[in-house]
Short mmCIF file of C-alpha atoms in Angstrom, two decimals:
data_model
loop_
_atom_site.label_atom_id
_atom_site.label_comp_id
_atom_site.label_asym_id
_atom_site.label_seq_id
_atom_site.Cartn_x
_atom_site.Cartn_y
_atom_site.Cartn_z
CA MET A 29 -160.80 14.95 -153.67
CA VAL A 30 -157.38 16.23 -152.72
CA GLU A 31 -155.32 17.33 -155.66
CA ILE A 32 -152.01 15.57 -155.89
CA LYS A 33 -149.01 17.65 -156.85
CA THR A 34 -145.86 15.86 -155.79
CA ALA A 35 -144.46 12.39 -156.16
CA GLU A 36 -144.58 11.81 -152.43
CA GLU A 37 -148.36 12.30 -152.32
CA LEU A 38 -148.64 10.08 -155.38
CA ASN A 39 -146.64 7.36 -153.62
CA LYS A 40 -148.86 7.51 -150.56
CA LYS A 41 -152.02 7.18 -152.61
CA TYR A 42 -151.03 4.47 -155.10
CA LEU A 43 -148.12 2.41 -153.85
CA ARG A 44 -147.62 -0.44 -151.43
CA GLU A 45 -144.82 1.38 -149.73
CA GLY A 46 -143.72 -1.68 -147.79
CA MET A 47 -142.62 -3.27 -151.07
CA TRP A 48 -140.37 -0.37 -151.97
CA PRO A 49 -137.61 0.29 -152.99
CA THR A 50 -138.03 -1.76 -156.16
CA ILE A 51 -135.82 -4.65 -157.17
CA PHE A 52 -135.04 -3.00 -160.50
CA CYS A 53 -131.42 -2.33 -161.37
CA ASN A 54 -129.82 1.07 -161.15
CA GLY A 55 -130.84 3.15 -164.19
CA CYS A 56 -133.69 0.88 -165.27
CA GLY A 57 -136.57 2.58 -167.06
CA ILE A 58 -139.39 0.37 -165.78
CA GLY A 59 -140.01 2.46 -162.69
CA VAL A 60 -140.51 5.48 -164.91
CA VAL A 61 -143.22 3.66 -166.86
CA LEU A 62 -145.03 2.96 -163.59
CA GLU A 63 -144.77 6.59 -162.62
CA TYR A 64 -146.20 7.79 -165.95
CA THR A 65 -149.08 5.34 -165.64
CA LEU A 66 -149.87 6.51 -162.11
CA TRP A 67 -149.76 10.16 -163.13
CA ALA A 68 -152.10 9.38 -166.01
CA ILE A 69 -154.53 7.56 -163.71
CA GLU A 70 -154.32 10.42 -161.23
CA GLU A 71 -155.12 12.99 -163.93
CA LEU A 72 -158.11 10.92 -165.02
CA GLY A 73 -159.23 10.63 -161.40
CA TRP A 74 -160.03 6.93 -161.62
CA ASP A 75 -161.15 4.91 -158.64
CA MET A 76 -158.46 2.30 -157.97
CA ASP A 77 -161.09 -0.26 -156.95
CA LYS A 78 -162.21 -0.29 -160.57
CA VAL A 79 -158.73 -0.81 -162.02
CA VAL A 80 -157.08 -4.23 -162.36
CA PHE A 81 -153.47 -4.72 -163.31
CA ALA A 82 -152.40 -7.92 -165.02
CA SER A 83 -148.91 -9.02 -165.88
CA GLY A 84 -146.98 -12.02 -167.12
CA ILE A 85 -143.42 -12.95 -166.22
CA GLY A 86 -140.38 -10.74 -166.42
CA CYS A 87 -138.88 -7.61 -164.95
CA SER A 88 -141.72 -5.34 -166.06
CA SER A 89 -144.32 -7.82 -164.89
CA ARG A 90 -143.37 -7.21 -161.29
CA LEU A 91 -145.01 -3.79 -161.46
CA PRO A 92 -148.55 -4.78 -160.21
CA GLY A 93 -146.93 -5.94 -156.98
CA TYR A 94 -145.89 -2.37 -156.23
CA ILE A 95 -149.30 -0.80 -156.83
CA ASN A 96 -151.98 -0.75 -154.15
CA ALA A 97 -154.70 -2.18 -156.40
CA ASP A 98 -155.97 -5.54 -157.55
CA GLY A 99 -153.39 -7.34 -159.63
CA LEU A 100 -152.84 -10.61 -161.38
CA HIS A 101 -149.39 -12.09 -161.85
CA THR A 102 -149.90 -14.79 -164.47
CA THR A 103 -147.95 -17.34 -166.49
CA HIS A 104 -145.38 -16.38 -169.05
CA GLY A 105 -146.90 -14.58 -172.04
CA ARG A 106 -150.52 -15.20 -171.02
CA ALA A 107 -151.25 -11.88 -169.35
CA ILE A 108 -153.48 -10.74 -172.20
CA ALA A 109 -155.42 -13.99 -172.21
CA PHE A 110 -156.10 -13.69 -168.44
CA ALA A 111 -157.01 -10.02 -168.86
CA THR A 112 -159.53 -10.90 -171.54
CA GLY A 113 -161.12 -13.20 -168.99
CA ILE A 114 -161.31 -10.42 -166.40
CA LYS A 115 -162.89 -8.06 -168.91
CA ALA A 116 -165.39 -10.68 -170.02
CA ALA A 117 -166.43 -11.49 -166.44
CA ASN A 118 -166.80 -7.89 -165.33
CA PRO A 119 -166.92 -5.28 -168.09
CA ASP A 120 -167.03 -2.43 -165.56
CA LEU A 121 -163.37 -2.97 -164.66
CA ASN A 122 -160.57 -1.12 -166.41
CA VAL A 123 -157.89 -3.65 -167.20
CA VAL A 124 -154.30 -2.50 -167.59
CA ILE A 125 -151.61 -4.96 -168.60
CA PHE A 126 -147.96 -4.51 -167.85
CA THR A 127 -145.88 -6.73 -170.05
CA GLY A 128 -142.37 -6.93 -171.36
CA ASP A 129 -141.10 -7.34 -174.87
CA GLY A 130 -140.21 -11.01 -174.45
CA ASP A 131 -143.50 -11.64 -172.66
CA CYS A 132 -145.73 -9.84 -175.16
CA SER A 133 -144.02 -10.23 -178.53
CA GLY A 134 -142.06 -13.43 -177.98
CA ILE A 135 -143.84 -15.98 -175.85
CA GLY A 136 -147.29 -14.40 -175.80
CA GLY A 137 -147.17 -13.16 -179.38
CA ASN A 138 -150.22 -15.03 -180.53
CA HIS A 139 -152.34 -13.93 -177.58
CA PHE A 140 -151.36 -10.37 -178.35
CA ILE A 141 -152.19 -10.70 -182.04
CA HIS A 142 -155.66 -12.11 -181.41
CA ALA A 143 -156.55 -9.67 -178.65
CA ALA A 144 -155.66 -6.82 -181.01
CA ARG A 145 -157.59 -8.43 -183.85
CA ARG A 146 -160.71 -8.83 -181.73
CA ASN A 147 -160.24 -5.27 -180.46
CA ILE A 148 -160.90 -6.22 -176.84
CA ASP A 149 -161.13 -3.25 -174.46
CA LEU A 150 -157.70 -3.54 -172.83
CA THR A 151 -154.74 -1.25 -172.32
CA VAL A 152 -151.45 -3.00 -172.92
CA ILE A 153 -148.38 -1.18 -171.64
CA MET A 154 -145.43 -2.96 -173.16
CA VAL A 155 -142.04 -2.16 -171.70
CA ASN A 156 -139.50 -2.81 -174.41
CA ASN A 157 -135.89 -3.10 -173.32
CA PHE A 158 -134.66 -5.40 -176.15
CA VAL A 159 -133.67 -8.31 -173.89
CA TYR A 160 -135.04 -10.97 -171.55
CA GLY A 161 -133.61 -9.08 -168.63
CA MET A 162 -134.70 -11.27 -165.70
CA THR A 163 -133.19 -14.48 -167.05
CA GLY A 164 -129.82 -12.98 -167.79
CA GLY A 165 -130.03 -11.04 -171.03
CA GLN A 166 -131.11 -13.35 -173.87
CA SER A 167 -131.93 -11.68 -177.16
CA SER A 168 -135.61 -10.87 -177.47
CA PRO A 169 -137.66 -10.62 -180.69
CA THR A 170 -137.56 -6.82 -180.60
CA ALA A 171 -133.76 -6.56 -180.33
CA PRO A 172 -132.22 -4.37 -183.05
CA ILE A 173 -130.01 -5.98 -185.68
CA GLY A 174 -126.39 -6.17 -184.53
CA SER A 175 -127.13 -5.92 -180.81
CA VAL A 176 -125.12 -8.27 -178.58
CA ALA A 177 -126.86 -10.56 -176.10
CA THR A 178 -125.97 -13.82 -174.35
CA THR A 179 -127.72 -15.78 -177.10
CA ALA A 180 -126.23 -13.56 -179.81
CA PRO A 181 -122.60 -13.10 -178.81
CA TYR A 182 -121.52 -11.97 -182.29
CA GLY A 183 -124.47 -9.66 -182.84
CA ASN A 184 -128.13 -10.29 -183.54
CA ILE A 185 -128.84 -11.25 -187.15
CA GLU A 186 -132.63 -11.50 -186.86
CA HIS A 187 -134.84 -8.68 -188.02
CA PRO A 188 -136.63 -7.05 -185.07
CA PHE A 189 -140.35 -7.38 -184.43
CA ASP A 190 -142.13 -4.04 -184.97
CA ILE A 191 -144.86 -4.53 -182.41
CA CYS A 192 -146.52 -1.16 -183.11
CA GLY A 193 -146.57 -1.93 -186.83
CA ILE A 194 -148.35 -5.22 -186.28
CA ALA A 195 -150.89 -3.69 -183.85
CA LYS A 196 -151.61 -0.97 -186.39
CA ALA A 197 -152.07 -3.53 -189.17
CA LEU A 198 -154.47 -5.53 -186.96
CA GLY A 199 -156.60 -2.46 -186.40
CA ALA A 200 -155.96 -1.72 -182.72
CA ASN A 201 -157.70 1.48 -181.71
CA TYR A 202 -154.72 3.23 -180.17
CA VAL A 203 -151.07 2.53 -180.89
CA ALA A 204 -148.18 4.63 -179.61
CA ARG A 205 -144.52 4.24 -178.89
CA TRP A 206 -142.47 6.50 -176.61
CA PRO A 207 -139.05 6.43 -174.97
CA VAL A 208 -139.12 6.97 -171.21
CA SER A 209 -136.68 9.87 -171.34
CA HIS A 210 -139.33 12.56 -171.96
CA PRO A 211 -142.26 12.66 -169.55
CA TYR A 212 -145.11 14.74 -170.92
CA GLN A 213 -145.90 13.08 -174.25
CA PRO A 214 -146.07 9.57 -172.74
CA ILE A 215 -148.32 10.69 -169.84
CA LYS A 216 -150.74 12.25 -172.31
CA SER A 217 -150.57 9.17 -174.46
CA VAL A 218 -151.22 6.78 -171.56
CA LYS A 219 -154.21 8.93 -170.62
CA GLU A 220 -155.63 8.67 -174.12
CA GLY A 221 -154.95 4.96 -174.24
CA LEU A 222 -156.66 4.30 -170.92
CA GLN A 223 -159.75 6.25 -171.96
CA LYS A 224 -159.98 4.56 -175.32
CA LYS A 225 -162.62 1.91 -175.83
CA GLY A 226 -161.04 -1.01 -177.60
CA PHE A 227 -157.49 -2.29 -177.76
CA SER A 228 -154.77 0.23 -177.01
CA LEU A 229 -151.08 -0.56 -177.12
CA LEU A 230 -148.43 1.67 -175.58
CA GLU A 231 -144.88 0.63 -176.21
CA PHE A 232 -142.24 2.15 -174.00
CA LEU A 233 -138.56 2.05 -174.87
CA ALA A 234 -137.01 1.51 -171.45
CA PRO A 235 -133.25 1.43 -170.92
CA CYS A 236 -131.73 -1.73 -169.43
CA PRO A 237 -128.17 -0.88 -168.42
CA THR A 238 -127.42 -4.25 -166.82
CA ALA A 239 -128.47 -6.80 -169.43
CA TYR A 240 -128.54 -4.74 -172.65
CA GLY A 241 -126.33 -1.70 -172.15
CA ARG A 242 -123.39 -3.51 -170.58
CA ARG A 243 -122.96 -5.84 -173.56
CA ASN A 244 -123.52 -3.15 -176.17
CA LYS A 245 -120.96 -0.60 -174.98
CA LEU A 246 -123.70 1.46 -173.37
CA GLY A 247 -123.09 0.38 -169.79
CA ASP A 248 -122.91 3.92 -168.56
CA ILE A 249 -126.42 4.97 -167.54
CA LYS A 250 -126.11 8.48 -168.96
CA LYS A 251 -124.80 7.14 -172.25
CA LEU A 252 -127.67 4.65 -172.55
CA TRP A 253 -130.35 7.24 -171.78
CA LYS A 254 -128.75 9.54 -174.37
CA TRP A 255 -128.74 6.70 -176.89
CA TYR A 256 -132.54 6.76 -176.86
CA ASP A 257 -132.53 10.50 -177.61
CA ASP A 258 -130.11 10.08 -180.50
CA ASN A 259 -131.72 7.03 -182.05
CA THR A 260 -135.39 7.92 -182.00
CA ILE A 261 -137.33 10.16 -184.34
CA LEU A 262 -140.89 11.44 -184.25
CA ILE A 263 -143.11 9.79 -186.81
CA GLU A 264 -144.19 13.17 -188.24
CA ASP A 265 -140.56 14.21 -188.79
CA TYR A 266 -139.74 10.84 -190.26
CA GLU A 267 -142.56 11.03 -192.80
CA LYS A 268 -141.70 14.63 -193.71
CA THR A 269 -138.06 13.80 -194.32
CA MET A 270 -138.90 10.68 -196.27
CA ASN A 271 -141.23 12.64 -198.52
CA TYR A 272 -139.31 15.87 -199.05
CA GLY A 273 -135.75 15.31 -197.79
CA ASN A 274 -132.62 14.71 -199.84
CA GLU A 275 -130.66 11.46 -199.96
CA LYS A 276 -128.27 12.39 -197.17
CA GLU A 277 -131.08 13.24 -194.75
CA LYS A 278 -132.93 10.07 -195.64
CA GLU A 279 -129.81 7.99 -195.02
CA GLU A 280 -129.36 9.57 -191.60
CA ILE A 281 -132.80 8.76 -190.26
CA LYS A 282 -133.30 5.42 -192.03
CA ASN A 283 -132.31 3.25 -189.09
CA LYS A 284 -133.77 5.34 -186.29
CA ILE A 285 -136.67 4.08 -184.18
CA GLN A 286 -139.88 5.94 -184.94
CA ILE A 287 -141.82 7.26 -181.95
CA GLY A 288 -145.19 8.92 -181.58
CA VAL A 289 -148.84 8.03 -181.95
CA PHE A 290 -149.24 5.63 -184.87
CA GLN A 291 -152.94 5.01 -184.81
CA ASP A 292 -155.91 6.69 -183.16
CA ILE A 293 -159.22 5.41 -184.49
CA GLU A 294 -162.69 4.54 -183.18
CA LYS A 295 -163.73 1.01 -184.00
CA SER A 296 -166.32 -1.08 -182.19
CA GLY A 297 -164.77 -3.67 -179.89
CA PHE A 298 -165.48 -7.36 -179.34
CA PHE A 299 -167.75 -6.93 -176.32
CA GLU A 300 -169.80 -4.16 -177.93
CA GLU A 301 -170.43 -6.36 -180.96
CA TYR A 302 -171.26 -9.28 -178.67
CA GLU A 303 -173.80 -7.16 -176.79
CA LYS A 304 -175.40 -6.07 -180.06
CA LEU A 305 -175.63 -9.67 -181.19
CA MET A 306 -177.25 -10.68 -177.88
CA MET A 307 -179.80 -7.88 -178.14
CA MET A 308 -180.62 -8.78 -181.70
CA LEU A 309 -181.15 -12.45 -180.87
CA GLN A 310 -183.29 -11.66 -177.81
CA GLU A 311 -185.49 -9.32 -179.85
CA LYS A 312 -185.89 -11.99 -182.47
CA LYS A 313 -186.89 -14.48 -179.80
CA THR A 314 -189.51 -12.22 -178.17
CA THR A 315 -191.02 -11.11 -181.47
CA GLY A 316 -191.04 -14.71 -182.64
CA GLU A 317 -192.99 -15.82 -179.55
CA LYS A 318 -195.65 -13.19 -180.14
CA LYS A 319 -196.36 -14.52 -183.58
CA MET B 150 -137.00 22.85 -152.79
CA ILE B 151 -136.62 19.15 -153.42
CA GLU B 152 -137.25 16.30 -151.03
CA VAL B 153 -135.43 13.03 -151.58
CA LYS B 154 -136.33 9.72 -150.00
CA ASP B 155 -132.77 8.71 -149.30
CA ASP B 156 -133.29 5.00 -148.95
CA TRP B 157 -135.23 4.69 -152.21
CA CYS B 158 -132.45 6.32 -154.27
CA LYS B 159 -130.20 3.93 -156.19
CA GLY B 160 -127.78 6.56 -157.41
CA CYS B 161 -128.44 6.47 -161.13
CA ASN B 162 -127.91 10.26 -161.25
CA ILE B 163 -130.45 10.71 -164.03
CA CYS B 164 -131.86 13.71 -162.14
CA ILE B 165 -128.45 15.37 -162.10
CA GLU B 166 -127.79 14.57 -165.75
CA ARG B 167 -131.18 15.63 -167.08
CA CYS B 168 -131.72 18.81 -165.04
CA PRO B 169 -132.12 21.61 -167.60
CA VAL B 170 -130.65 24.31 -165.35
CA ASN B 171 -127.99 22.08 -163.75
CA ALA B 172 -129.26 22.74 -160.26
CA LEU B 173 -128.53 19.34 -158.65
CA GLU B 174 -125.41 17.64 -157.32
CA GLU B 175 -124.45 14.57 -155.31
CA SER B 176 -124.73 15.16 -151.60
CA ASP B 177 -122.21 14.36 -148.91
CA ARG B 178 -124.50 12.05 -146.96
CA LEU B 179 -124.73 8.30 -147.59
CA ASN B 180 -127.93 6.23 -147.53
CA LYS B 181 -128.10 2.69 -146.22
CA LYS B 182 -126.93 1.25 -149.56
CA GLY B 183 -123.86 3.49 -149.52
CA ILE B 184 -125.16 5.75 -152.26
CA ARG B 185 -125.08 9.51 -152.32
CA PRO B 186 -128.57 10.88 -153.05
CA PRO B 187 -128.92 14.16 -154.97
CA GLN B 188 -129.39 17.55 -153.41
CA LEU B 189 -129.80 21.12 -154.62
CA LYS B 190 -126.66 23.17 -155.12
CA LYS B 191 -126.03 26.04 -152.76
CA ASN B 192 -127.00 28.75 -155.21
CA ASN B 193 -130.51 27.48 -155.76
CA GLU B 194 -131.30 27.71 -159.48
CA CYS B 195 -134.26 25.30 -159.41
CA ASN B 196 -137.18 26.63 -161.44
CA ASP B 197 -139.69 23.94 -160.33
CA CYS B 198 -139.91 22.29 -163.77
CA ARG B 199 -140.41 18.92 -162.00
CA LEU B 200 -138.42 17.01 -164.63
CA CYS B 201 -136.33 15.17 -162.03
CA GLU B 202 -139.48 14.17 -160.17
CA LEU B 203 -141.06 12.74 -163.30
CA LEU B 204 -137.93 11.01 -164.55
CA CYS B 205 -136.82 9.42 -161.28
CA PRO B 206 -137.13 5.64 -161.80
CA ASP B 207 -137.60 5.06 -158.08
CA LEU B 208 -140.09 7.86 -157.44
CA ALA B 209 -137.77 9.17 -154.77
CA ILE B 210 -137.76 12.89 -155.58
CA SER B 211 -140.55 15.36 -154.81
CA VAL B 212 -140.34 18.95 -155.98
CA ILE B 213 -142.13 21.37 -153.72
CA SER B 214 -142.58 24.81 -155.12
CA ASP B 215 -141.14 27.54 -152.95
CA LYS B 216 -144.26 29.58 -153.59
CA GLU B 217 -146.32 26.99 -151.80
CA VAL B 218 -144.20 27.04 -148.71
CA LYS B 219 -146.16 29.34 -146.48
CA LYS B 220 -144.55 32.65 -145.73
CA GLU B 221 -145.57 34.69 -142.71
CA ASP B 222 -148.13 37.29 -143.67
CA LYS B 223 -146.98 40.79 -143.02
CA LYS B 224 -149.48 42.73 -141.04
CA ILE B 225 -150.17 46.17 -142.31
CA LEU B 226 -149.73 48.56 -139.45
CA LEU B 227 -150.57 51.71 -141.30
CA ARG B 228 -154.06 52.55 -142.28
CA PRO B 229 -154.85 54.62 -145.37
CA VAL B 230 -155.10 58.25 -144.49
CA GLY B 231 -158.10 60.25 -145.59
CA GLY B 232 -160.82 57.75 -144.78
CA THR B 233 -163.05 55.97 -147.24
CA ILE B 234 -165.28 57.57 -149.75
CA LYS B 235 -168.67 56.01 -149.99
#
């Protein structure tokens, strides 16, 4: 196998180059998420015939169309439900789901919750940009308090949905959140998530200059990308400061978004348990016949 | 050395902003969207960290290490004097 070193070689191997350039706006972070995923797959050396990409509706859900692999563009919020079907029909396939914050936490919230609860062997890559970008910038469930959107012209008053927190509580095997502005940690994290048996959730904080930044005085692309650096904090640092810091330090980091790997456990998944049950019942049947 | 796919670039200038050694600048040429893609500055300070390549949202930049660009091998004309000791 030829070792890939540059983005151009990566493009030739993995992309439908006729579809490019993407339709994403200038300064959008979704393309970066695609790039990190492809680098992770390249480092793992996976065969693309064994990888299926599923997506729902939204900006981020256009990603499977750009990759030269099997993909499924499904109804709004139901990407995880369709992906469960793929995995059930052919467990040899590696199923990766690209989904947005409105798609995954808003409209498909219940599908997400139950897939995480059953611990189905899927990798969900959720691109969180705080708005329904494709439909014109409505406020999504993950939008921070006070953010302005077309449906929240005087600022959002709803508490945001901590999607990593809920996945952790439901016992997903791998939960991580990263901003797109630093490459190496997310690539490593995607690699771990893809290899993990069981449900793995990777949340990416992707900038949306057009629908989110423009209304929140962050329209400048550089300013918006810097906002993610200033308003995120590593989970290890956060815990350290909360345990040993003084009041001033605690006040400073209280409202920052925590990033890092939140959960990394080994728990048997739905299909493994199902296989065990099948084996047990078949044994029972054969031994029963002998008697 | 960096290679830019001109027509894929949308001109977000994240590569220029994020470059740790400030080695990139907007070029003089225009692509078909009327955007100026990045290029290396004249005094080449690029240290092949590949950050621009990894951060480019449109996968338009490729960083090719100068070390990998093949240089012509110098042929040694002189032979060591004194022969070989076996």
